[in-house]
Coordinates of C-alpha atoms in Angstrom, one line a residue:
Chain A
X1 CA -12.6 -22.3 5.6
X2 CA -10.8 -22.6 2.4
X3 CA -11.9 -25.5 -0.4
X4 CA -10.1 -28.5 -0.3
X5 CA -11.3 -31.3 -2.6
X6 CA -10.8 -35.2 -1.3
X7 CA -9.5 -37.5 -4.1
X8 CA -6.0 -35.0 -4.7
X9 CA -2.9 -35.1 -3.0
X10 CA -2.0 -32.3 -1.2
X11 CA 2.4 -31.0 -0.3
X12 CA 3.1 -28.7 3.0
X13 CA 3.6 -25.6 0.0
X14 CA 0.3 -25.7 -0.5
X15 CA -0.1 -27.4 -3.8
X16 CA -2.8 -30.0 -5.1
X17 CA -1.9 -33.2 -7.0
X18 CA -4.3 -34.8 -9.4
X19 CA -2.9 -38.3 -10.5
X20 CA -4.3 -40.4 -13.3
X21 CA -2.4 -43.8 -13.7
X22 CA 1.5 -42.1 -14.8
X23 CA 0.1 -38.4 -15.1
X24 CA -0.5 -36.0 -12.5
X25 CA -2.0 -32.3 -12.6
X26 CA -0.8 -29.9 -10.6
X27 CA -2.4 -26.7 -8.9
X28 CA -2.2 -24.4 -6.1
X29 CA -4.6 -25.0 -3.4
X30 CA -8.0 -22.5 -2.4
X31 CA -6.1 -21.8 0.7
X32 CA -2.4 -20.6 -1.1
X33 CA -4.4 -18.3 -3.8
X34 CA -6.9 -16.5 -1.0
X35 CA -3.4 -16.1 1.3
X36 CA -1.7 -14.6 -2.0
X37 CA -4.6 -12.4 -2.6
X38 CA -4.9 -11.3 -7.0
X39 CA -2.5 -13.6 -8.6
X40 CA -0.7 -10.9 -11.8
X41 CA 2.2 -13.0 -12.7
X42 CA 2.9 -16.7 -13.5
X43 CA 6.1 -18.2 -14.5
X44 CA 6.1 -21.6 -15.6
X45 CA 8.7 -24.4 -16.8
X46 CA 9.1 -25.8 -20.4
X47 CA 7.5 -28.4 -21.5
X48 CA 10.2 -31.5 -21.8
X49 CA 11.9 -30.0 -18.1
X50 CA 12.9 -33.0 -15.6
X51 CA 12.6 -32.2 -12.1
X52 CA 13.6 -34.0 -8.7
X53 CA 10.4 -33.9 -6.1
X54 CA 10.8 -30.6 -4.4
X55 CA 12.2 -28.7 -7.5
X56 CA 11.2 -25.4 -7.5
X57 CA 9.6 -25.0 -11.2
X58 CA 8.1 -21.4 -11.5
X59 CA 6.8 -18.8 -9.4
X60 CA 3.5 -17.0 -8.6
X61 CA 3.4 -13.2 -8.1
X62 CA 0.3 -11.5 -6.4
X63 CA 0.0 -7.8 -6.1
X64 CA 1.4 -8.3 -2.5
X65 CA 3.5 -11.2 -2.4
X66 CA 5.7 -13.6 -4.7
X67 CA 6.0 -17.7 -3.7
X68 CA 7.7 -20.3 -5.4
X69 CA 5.6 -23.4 -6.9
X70 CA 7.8 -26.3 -6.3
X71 CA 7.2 -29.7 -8.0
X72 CA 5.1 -32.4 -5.5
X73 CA 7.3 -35.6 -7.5
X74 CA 9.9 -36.5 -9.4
X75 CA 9.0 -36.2 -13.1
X76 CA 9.1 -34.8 -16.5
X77 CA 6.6 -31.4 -17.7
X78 CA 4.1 -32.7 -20.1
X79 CA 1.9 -29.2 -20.7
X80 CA 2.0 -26.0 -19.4
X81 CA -1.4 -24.0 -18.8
X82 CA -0.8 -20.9 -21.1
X83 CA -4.1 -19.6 -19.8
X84 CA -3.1 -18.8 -16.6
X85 CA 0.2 -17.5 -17.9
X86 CA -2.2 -15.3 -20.3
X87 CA -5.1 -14.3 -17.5
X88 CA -3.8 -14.9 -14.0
X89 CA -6.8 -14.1 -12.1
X90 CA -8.2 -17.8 -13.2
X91 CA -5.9 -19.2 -10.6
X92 CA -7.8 -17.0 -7.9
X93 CA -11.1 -18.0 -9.2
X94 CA -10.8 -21.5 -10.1
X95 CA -7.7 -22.8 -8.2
X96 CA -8.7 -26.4 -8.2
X97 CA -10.0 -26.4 -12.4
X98 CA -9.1 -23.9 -14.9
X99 CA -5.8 -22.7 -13.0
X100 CA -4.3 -25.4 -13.0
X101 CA -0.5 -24.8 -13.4
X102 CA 1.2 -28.2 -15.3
X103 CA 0.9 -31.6 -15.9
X104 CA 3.7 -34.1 -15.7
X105 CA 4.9 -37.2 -16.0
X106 CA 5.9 -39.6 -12.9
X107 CA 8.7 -41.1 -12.4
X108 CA 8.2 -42.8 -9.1
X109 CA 5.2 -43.3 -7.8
X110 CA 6.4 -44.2 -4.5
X111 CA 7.1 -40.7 -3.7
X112 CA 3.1 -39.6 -3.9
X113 CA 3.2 -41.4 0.0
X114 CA 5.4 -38.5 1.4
X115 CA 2.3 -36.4 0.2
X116 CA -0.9 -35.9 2.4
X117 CA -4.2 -36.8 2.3
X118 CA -7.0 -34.4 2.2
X119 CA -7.9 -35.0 5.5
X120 CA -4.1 -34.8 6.5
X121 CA -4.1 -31.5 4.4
X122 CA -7.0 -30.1 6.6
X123 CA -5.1 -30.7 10.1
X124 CA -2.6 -28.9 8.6
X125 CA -4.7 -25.4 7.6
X126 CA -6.0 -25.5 11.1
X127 CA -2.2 -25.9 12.7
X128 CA -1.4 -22.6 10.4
X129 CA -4.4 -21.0 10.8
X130 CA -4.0 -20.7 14.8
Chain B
X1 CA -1.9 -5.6 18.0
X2 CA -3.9 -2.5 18.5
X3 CA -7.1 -1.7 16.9
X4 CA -9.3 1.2 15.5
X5 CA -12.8 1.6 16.4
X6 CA -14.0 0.5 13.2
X7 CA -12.4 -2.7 13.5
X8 CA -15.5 -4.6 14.2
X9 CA -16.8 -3.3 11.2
X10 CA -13.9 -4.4 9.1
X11 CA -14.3 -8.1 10.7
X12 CA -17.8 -8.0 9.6
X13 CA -16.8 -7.4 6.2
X14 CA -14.8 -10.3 6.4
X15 CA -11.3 -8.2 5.8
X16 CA -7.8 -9.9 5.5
X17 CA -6.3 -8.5 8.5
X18 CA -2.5 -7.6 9.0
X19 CA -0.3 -6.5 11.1
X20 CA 0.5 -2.8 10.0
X21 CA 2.9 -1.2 12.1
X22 CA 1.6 -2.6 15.4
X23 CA -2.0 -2.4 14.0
X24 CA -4.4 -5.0 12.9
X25 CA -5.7 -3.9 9.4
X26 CA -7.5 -4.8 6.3
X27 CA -5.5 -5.1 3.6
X28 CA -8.4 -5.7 1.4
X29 CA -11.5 -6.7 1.7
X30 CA -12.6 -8.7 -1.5
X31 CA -9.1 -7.7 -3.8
X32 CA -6.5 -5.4 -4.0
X33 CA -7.7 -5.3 -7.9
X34 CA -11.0 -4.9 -7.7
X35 CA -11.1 -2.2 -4.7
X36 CA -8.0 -0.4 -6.5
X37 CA -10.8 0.1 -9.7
X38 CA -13.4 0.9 -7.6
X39 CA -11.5 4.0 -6.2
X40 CA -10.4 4.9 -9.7
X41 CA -14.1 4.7 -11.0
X42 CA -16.4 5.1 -8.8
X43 CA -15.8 5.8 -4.8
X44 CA -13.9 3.9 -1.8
X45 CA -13.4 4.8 1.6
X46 CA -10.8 3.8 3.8
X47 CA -10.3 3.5 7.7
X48 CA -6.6 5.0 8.2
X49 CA -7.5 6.1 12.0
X50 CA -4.1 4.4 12.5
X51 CA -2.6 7.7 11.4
X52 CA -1.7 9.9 14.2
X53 CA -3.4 13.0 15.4
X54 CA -2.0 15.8 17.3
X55 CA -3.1 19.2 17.9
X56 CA -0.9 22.0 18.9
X57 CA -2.1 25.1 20.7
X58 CA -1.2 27.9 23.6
X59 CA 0.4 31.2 22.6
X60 CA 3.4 29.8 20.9
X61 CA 1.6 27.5 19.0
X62 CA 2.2 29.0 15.2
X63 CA 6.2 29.9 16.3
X64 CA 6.9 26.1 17.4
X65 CA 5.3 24.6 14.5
X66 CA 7.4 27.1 12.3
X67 CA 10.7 25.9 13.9
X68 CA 9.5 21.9 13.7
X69 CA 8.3 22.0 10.3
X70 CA 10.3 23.1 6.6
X71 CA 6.9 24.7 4.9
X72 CA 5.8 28.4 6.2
X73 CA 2.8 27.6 8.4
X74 CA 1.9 31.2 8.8
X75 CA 0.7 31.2 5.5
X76 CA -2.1 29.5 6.1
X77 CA -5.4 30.5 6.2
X78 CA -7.5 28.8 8.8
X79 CA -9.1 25.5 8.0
X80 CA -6.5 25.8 5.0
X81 CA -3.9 22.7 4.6
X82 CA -0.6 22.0 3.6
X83 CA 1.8 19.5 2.8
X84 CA 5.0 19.5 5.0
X85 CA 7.9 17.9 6.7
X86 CA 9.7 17.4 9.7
X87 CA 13.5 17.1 9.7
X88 CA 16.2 16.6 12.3
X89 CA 18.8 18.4 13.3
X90 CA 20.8 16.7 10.6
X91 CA 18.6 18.0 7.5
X92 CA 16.9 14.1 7.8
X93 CA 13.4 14.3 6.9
X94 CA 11.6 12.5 10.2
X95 CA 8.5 12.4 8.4
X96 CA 6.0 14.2 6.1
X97 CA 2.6 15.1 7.1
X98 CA -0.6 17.3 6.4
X99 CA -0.9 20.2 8.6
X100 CA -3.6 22.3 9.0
X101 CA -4.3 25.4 10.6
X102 CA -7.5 25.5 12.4
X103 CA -9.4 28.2 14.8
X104 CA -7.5 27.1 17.7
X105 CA -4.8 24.8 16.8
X106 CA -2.6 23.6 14.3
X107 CA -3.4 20.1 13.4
X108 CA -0.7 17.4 12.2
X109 CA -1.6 13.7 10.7
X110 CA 1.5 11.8 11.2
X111 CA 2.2 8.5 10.1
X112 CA 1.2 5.8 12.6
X113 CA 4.7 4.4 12.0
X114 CA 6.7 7.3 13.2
X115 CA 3.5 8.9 15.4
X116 CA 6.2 7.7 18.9
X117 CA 9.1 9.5 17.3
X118 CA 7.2 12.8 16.1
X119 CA 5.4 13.1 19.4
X120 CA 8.3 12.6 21.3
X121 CA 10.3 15.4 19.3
X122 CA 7.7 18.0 19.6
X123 CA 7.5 16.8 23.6
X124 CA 11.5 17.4 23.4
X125 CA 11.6 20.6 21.5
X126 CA 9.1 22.2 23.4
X127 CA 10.7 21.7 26.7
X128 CA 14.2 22.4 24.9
X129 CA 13.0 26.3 24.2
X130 CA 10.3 26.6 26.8
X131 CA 7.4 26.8 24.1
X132 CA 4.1 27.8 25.7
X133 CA 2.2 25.2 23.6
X134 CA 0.1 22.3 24.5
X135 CA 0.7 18.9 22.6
X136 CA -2.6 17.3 22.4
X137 CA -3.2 13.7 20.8
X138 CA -6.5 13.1 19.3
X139 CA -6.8 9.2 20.5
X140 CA -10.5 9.5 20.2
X141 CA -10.7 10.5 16.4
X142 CA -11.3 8.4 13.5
X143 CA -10.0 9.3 10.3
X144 CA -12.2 7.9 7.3
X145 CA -10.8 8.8 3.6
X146 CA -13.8 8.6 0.9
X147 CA -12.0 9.0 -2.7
X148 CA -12.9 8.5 -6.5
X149 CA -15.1 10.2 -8.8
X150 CA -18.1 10.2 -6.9
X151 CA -16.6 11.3 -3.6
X152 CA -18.6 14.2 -4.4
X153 CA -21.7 13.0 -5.0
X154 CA -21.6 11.0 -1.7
X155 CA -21.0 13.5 0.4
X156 CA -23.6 15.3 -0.9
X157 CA -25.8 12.8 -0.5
X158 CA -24.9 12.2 3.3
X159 CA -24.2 16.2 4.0
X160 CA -27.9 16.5 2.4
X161 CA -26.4 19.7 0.9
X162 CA -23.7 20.5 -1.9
X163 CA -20.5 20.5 -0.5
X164 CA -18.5 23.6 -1.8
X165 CA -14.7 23.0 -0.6
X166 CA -11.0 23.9 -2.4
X167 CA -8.6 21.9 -2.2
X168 CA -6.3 21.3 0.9
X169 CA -9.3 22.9 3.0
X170 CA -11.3 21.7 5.9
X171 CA -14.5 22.9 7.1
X172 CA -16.9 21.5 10.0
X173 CA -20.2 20.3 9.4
X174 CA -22.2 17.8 9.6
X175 CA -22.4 14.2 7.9
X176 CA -25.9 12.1 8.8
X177 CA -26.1 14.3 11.5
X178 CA -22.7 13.9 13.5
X179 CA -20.6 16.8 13.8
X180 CA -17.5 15.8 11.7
X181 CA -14.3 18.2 10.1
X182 CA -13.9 17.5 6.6
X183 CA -10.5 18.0 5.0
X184 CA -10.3 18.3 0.9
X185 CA -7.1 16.0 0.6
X186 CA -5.8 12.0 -0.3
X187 CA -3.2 9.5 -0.8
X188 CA -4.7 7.9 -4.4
X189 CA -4.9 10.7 -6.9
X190 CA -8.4 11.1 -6.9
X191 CA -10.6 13.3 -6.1
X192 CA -12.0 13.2 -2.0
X193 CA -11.8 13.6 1.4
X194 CA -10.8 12.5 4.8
X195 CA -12.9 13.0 7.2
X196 CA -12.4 13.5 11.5
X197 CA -15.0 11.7 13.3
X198 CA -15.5 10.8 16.6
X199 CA -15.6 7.2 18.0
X200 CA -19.1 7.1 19.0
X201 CA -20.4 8.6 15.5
X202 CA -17.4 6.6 13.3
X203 CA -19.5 3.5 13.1
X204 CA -22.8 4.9 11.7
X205 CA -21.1 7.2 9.3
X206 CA -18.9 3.9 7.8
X207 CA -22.2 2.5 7.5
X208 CA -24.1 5.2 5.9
X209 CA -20.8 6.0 3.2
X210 CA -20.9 2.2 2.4
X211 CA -24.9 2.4 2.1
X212 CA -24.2 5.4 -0.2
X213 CA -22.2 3.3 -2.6
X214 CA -18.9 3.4 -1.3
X215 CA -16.4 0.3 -1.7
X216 CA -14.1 -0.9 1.4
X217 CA -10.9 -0.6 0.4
X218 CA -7.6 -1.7 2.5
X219 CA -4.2 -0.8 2.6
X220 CA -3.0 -2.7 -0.3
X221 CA -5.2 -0.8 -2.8
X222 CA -3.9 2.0 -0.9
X223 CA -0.4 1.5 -1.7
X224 CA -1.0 0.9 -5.8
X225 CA -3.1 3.9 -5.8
X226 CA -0.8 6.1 -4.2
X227 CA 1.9 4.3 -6.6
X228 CA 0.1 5.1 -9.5
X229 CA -0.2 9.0 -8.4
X230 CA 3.5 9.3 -7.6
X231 CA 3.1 9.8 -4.3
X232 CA 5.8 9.5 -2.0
X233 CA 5.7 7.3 1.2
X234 CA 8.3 7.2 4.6
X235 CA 10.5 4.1 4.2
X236 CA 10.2 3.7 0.8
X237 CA 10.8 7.0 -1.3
X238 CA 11.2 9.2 1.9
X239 CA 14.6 7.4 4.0
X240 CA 17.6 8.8 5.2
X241 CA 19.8 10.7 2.9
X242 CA 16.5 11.7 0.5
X243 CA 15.4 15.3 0.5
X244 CA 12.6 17.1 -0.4
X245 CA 14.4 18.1 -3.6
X246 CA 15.4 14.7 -4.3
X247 CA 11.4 13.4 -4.0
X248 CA 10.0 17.0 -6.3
X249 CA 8.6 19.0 -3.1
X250 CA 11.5 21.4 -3.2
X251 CA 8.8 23.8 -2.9
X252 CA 7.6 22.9 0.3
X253 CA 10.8 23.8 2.4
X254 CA 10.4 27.5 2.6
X255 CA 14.1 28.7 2.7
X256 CA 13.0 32.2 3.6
X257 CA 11.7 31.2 6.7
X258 CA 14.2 32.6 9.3
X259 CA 14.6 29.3 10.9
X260 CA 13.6 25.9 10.9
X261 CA 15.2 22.6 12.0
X262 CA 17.6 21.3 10.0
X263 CA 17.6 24.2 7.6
X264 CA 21.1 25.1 7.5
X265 CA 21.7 21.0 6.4
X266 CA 19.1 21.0 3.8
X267 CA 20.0 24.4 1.9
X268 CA 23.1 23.4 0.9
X269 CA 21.8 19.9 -0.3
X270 CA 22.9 19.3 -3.8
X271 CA 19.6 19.1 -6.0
X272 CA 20.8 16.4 -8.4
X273 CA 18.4 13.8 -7.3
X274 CA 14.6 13.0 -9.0
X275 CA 11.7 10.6 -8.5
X276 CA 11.1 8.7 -12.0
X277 CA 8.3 6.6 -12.7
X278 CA 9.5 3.1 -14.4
X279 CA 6.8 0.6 -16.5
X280 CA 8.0 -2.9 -17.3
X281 CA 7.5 -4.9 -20.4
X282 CA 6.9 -7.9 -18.2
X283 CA 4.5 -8.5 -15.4
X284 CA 6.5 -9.4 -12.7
X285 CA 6.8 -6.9 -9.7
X286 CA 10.2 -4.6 -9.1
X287 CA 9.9 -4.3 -5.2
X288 CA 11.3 -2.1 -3.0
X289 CA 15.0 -2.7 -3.2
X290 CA 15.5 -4.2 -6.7
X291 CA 18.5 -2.9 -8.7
X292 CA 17.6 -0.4 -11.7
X293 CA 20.7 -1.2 -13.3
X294 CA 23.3 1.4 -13.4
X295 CA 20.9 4.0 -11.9
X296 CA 19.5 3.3 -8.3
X297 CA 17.2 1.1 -6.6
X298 CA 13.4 0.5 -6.7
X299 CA 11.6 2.6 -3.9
X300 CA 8.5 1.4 -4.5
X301 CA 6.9 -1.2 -7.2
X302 CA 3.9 -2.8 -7.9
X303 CA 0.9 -3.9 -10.3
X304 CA -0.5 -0.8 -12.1
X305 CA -4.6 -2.3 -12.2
X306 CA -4.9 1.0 -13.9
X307 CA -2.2 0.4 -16.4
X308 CA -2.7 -3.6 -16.5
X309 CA 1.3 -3.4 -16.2
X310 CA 3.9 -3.5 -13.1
X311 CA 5.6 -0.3 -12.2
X312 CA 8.4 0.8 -9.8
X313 CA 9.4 4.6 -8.8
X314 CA 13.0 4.8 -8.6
X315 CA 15.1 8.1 -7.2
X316 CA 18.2 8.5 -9.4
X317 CA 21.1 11.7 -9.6
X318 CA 21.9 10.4 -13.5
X319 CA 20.6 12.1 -16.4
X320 CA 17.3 10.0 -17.4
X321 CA 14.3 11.0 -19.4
X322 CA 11.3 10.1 -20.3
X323 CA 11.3 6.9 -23.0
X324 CA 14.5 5.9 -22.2
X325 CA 15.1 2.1 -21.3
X326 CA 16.4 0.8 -18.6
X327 CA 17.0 -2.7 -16.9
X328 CA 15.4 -3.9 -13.6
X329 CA 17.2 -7.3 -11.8
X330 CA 14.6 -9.2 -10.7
X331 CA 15.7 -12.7 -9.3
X332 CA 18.8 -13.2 -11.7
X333 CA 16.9 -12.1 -14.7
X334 CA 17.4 -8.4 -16.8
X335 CA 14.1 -7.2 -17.2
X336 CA 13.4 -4.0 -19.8
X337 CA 11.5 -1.1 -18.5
X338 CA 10.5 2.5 -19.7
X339 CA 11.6 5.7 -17.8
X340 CA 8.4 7.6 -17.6
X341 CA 7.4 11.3 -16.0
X342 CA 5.1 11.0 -12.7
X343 CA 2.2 10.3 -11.9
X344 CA 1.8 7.2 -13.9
X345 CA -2.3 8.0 -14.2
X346 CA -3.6 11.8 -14.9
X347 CA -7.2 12.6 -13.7
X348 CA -8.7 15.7 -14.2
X349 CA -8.9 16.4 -10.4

């Protein structure tokens, strides 16, 4: 069973949300980088970029595949991780620390609700893993 | 989905499963990366029992394999190899394949996706001209490929005795004591073997070449490897309209063979066509299907681990050589790349 950590927010694209107060980090889950297998390519917005929740704001290429990372809120690109843009691979071994992809700014809060729960994110792995 | 014997074995490993063709298998075990390296430096085996095995024997045998295939099989020595093809009436290559000529048969490994279509030809063609041969498929062999530098040393190791073998040969013996035919050939560029084993021996030997130091590797690492060597596959450098010329194995269709199938198509093919090898200055992957710009279209791409960079083959008829610069589309963006001879990697094998 893949690693799934309780106090983040989780979308249905398989990305984690970590909010503090008006900030939010944003990651790929255990699950999305053991499905995409060795992560070799990251492409990332700019810092200063506004997005509408559900953007799609970069992409992430494995040897076999290549998904789209989408943005969980509404918000503004604070910082860019230019590690993982650098070394790749962190994303596969450390999905939930040192891969993390951006942080942002939040322009409505309200919209974290139409995210899910860790629990909620759970039922969901099990629905796809069946 | 259907299954190989090993299968079992590859759950117990804890392989990512897929469906390949109608089969459920690994395509890797703990990285495409990591087993790709452990092929290139040390040794891997992989289970491709998917492929298909058939044996063709009976008084005709060498005559119908001569019409069905565009390489001269009565050159071969027995338990000597070679690389062929099988086209269609049309010139269209149906496949490519390993034959090998052995005491009593001539033995083709056939691509697992095209194993219904080959079989059914030779079925056709043998009733078609009334060949005295019989068309046997070997369900209950396992194929294992062990390849890397210390292929070698493995067998040895498990053989309990030097193996002595030239290339694109096979010989019987006998590996932790089950009876097994090894065959000096591979998909990856190394050194190594593929070995035909029996189901009720396949298990233990997997076991005893992993015991010996032997990685698991899957399909994926199988596809970069094979990448990295140049290596053509079916559906992605071999597809309609691309001839052995086209790929580099003009010299496997033996035009002074009386006849053949499709012969009087593919001698007058114009041989304009070559494979190129492409590395881009970006990581992001050309896939099959992306545009080189003003040339062609990706057959094949991936990560090079080797290289640390993404690569691409592409089959083009303009003039192109090696260092020249060219432009792959990838997803609205012009990305450069370097025109480069094939294979990508050379090892001294």
């Amino acid at each position: 069973m893949s690693l799934i950590l309780e106090n983040l927010y989780y979308t249905d694209e398989h990305e984690w949300v970590k909010v503090e107060g008006k900030n939010a980090t944003v990651g790929i889950t255990d699950y999305a980088e053991d499905s995409l297998g060795d992560i070799v390519f990251v492409e990332l917005p700019k810092v200063g970029e506004d997005f509408a929740q559900m953007d799609q704001i970069g992409i992430i290429e494995s040897v076999k595949t290549v998904s789209n990372l989408y943005i969980p809120v509404s918000g503004r690109i604070t910082e860019i991780n230019e590690a993982v843009i650098e070394n790749p691979a962190i994303i596969n071994s450390s999905p939930y620390d040192e891969g993390w992809l951006i942080k942002m700014e939040i322009y409505e809060p309200a919209e974290l609700e139409d995210l899910k729960s860790a629990e909620e994110y759970e039922d969901l792995l099990v629905e796809e893993e069946e | 989905m259907k299954q190989t014997t090993l299968y079992p074995e590859h759950k117990a490993l804890k392989a990512k499963l897929v469906d390949f063709n109608g089969w459920e298998m690994p395509i890797y075990y703990k990285g495409i990366i990591e087993e790709h390296h452990a092929v290139r430096e040390s040794a891997g085996i992989f289970d491709v029992s998917h492929m298909g095995v058939i044996d063709i024997s009976g008084p005709h045998a060498l005559e119908f394999v001569q019409i069905l295939t565009v390489n001269d099989a009565s050159a071969l020595k027995i338990n000597q190899s070679q690389y062929t093809m099988i086209a269609d009436t049309e010139g269209k290559i149906m496949d490519d394949m390993i034959v090998t000529r052995l005491a009593d048969c001539f033995r083709f490994v056939v691509n697992c996706s095209n194993f219904e279509k080959i079989h059914s030809w030779m079925l056709i063609n043998k009733k078609e001209n009334d060949f005295k041969v019989t068309i046997e498929v070997k369900d209950e062999l396992n194929i294992i490929a062990l390849q890397g530098p210390k292929a070698k040393e493995i067998m040895t190791k498990l053989a309990k005795e030097e193996l002595v073998m030239s290339s694109f040969y096979v010989t019987a013996g006998k590996l932790l004591d089950s009876q097994v035919l090894i065959s000096h050939t591979g998909y990856t560029g190394e050194d190594g073997y593929e070995i035909f084993v029996n189901d009720k021996d396949v298990v233990k030997l997997w076991r005893g070449l992993l015991e010996a130091g032997a990685a698991p590797i899957g399909l994926g690492a199988r596809d970069t490897l094979r990448i990295e060597a140049g290596l053509p596959l079916y559906g992605h450098e071999i597809i309609t309209g691309i001839s052995p010329y086209d790929l580099g194995y003009g010299w496997i269709v033996k035009l002074n063979k009386p006849k053949f199938i499709g012969k009087n198509v593919i001698e007058n093919l114009p041989q304009k066509r070559r494979l190129y090898g492409l590395v881009l200055k970006e990581k992001t992957i050309p896939r099959q299907g992306v545009e080189v710009k003003g040339y062609g279209t990706v057959t094949s791409g991936t990560f090079s681990p080797t290289l640390n960079k993404s690569i691409a083959l592409f089959i083009t008829d303009k003039e192109v050589v090696k260092g020249d610069t060219v432009f792959v589309k990838i997803r609205d963006k012009e990305i450069e790349g370097e025109v480069t001879k094939l294979p990508f990697i050379k090892k001294g094998c």
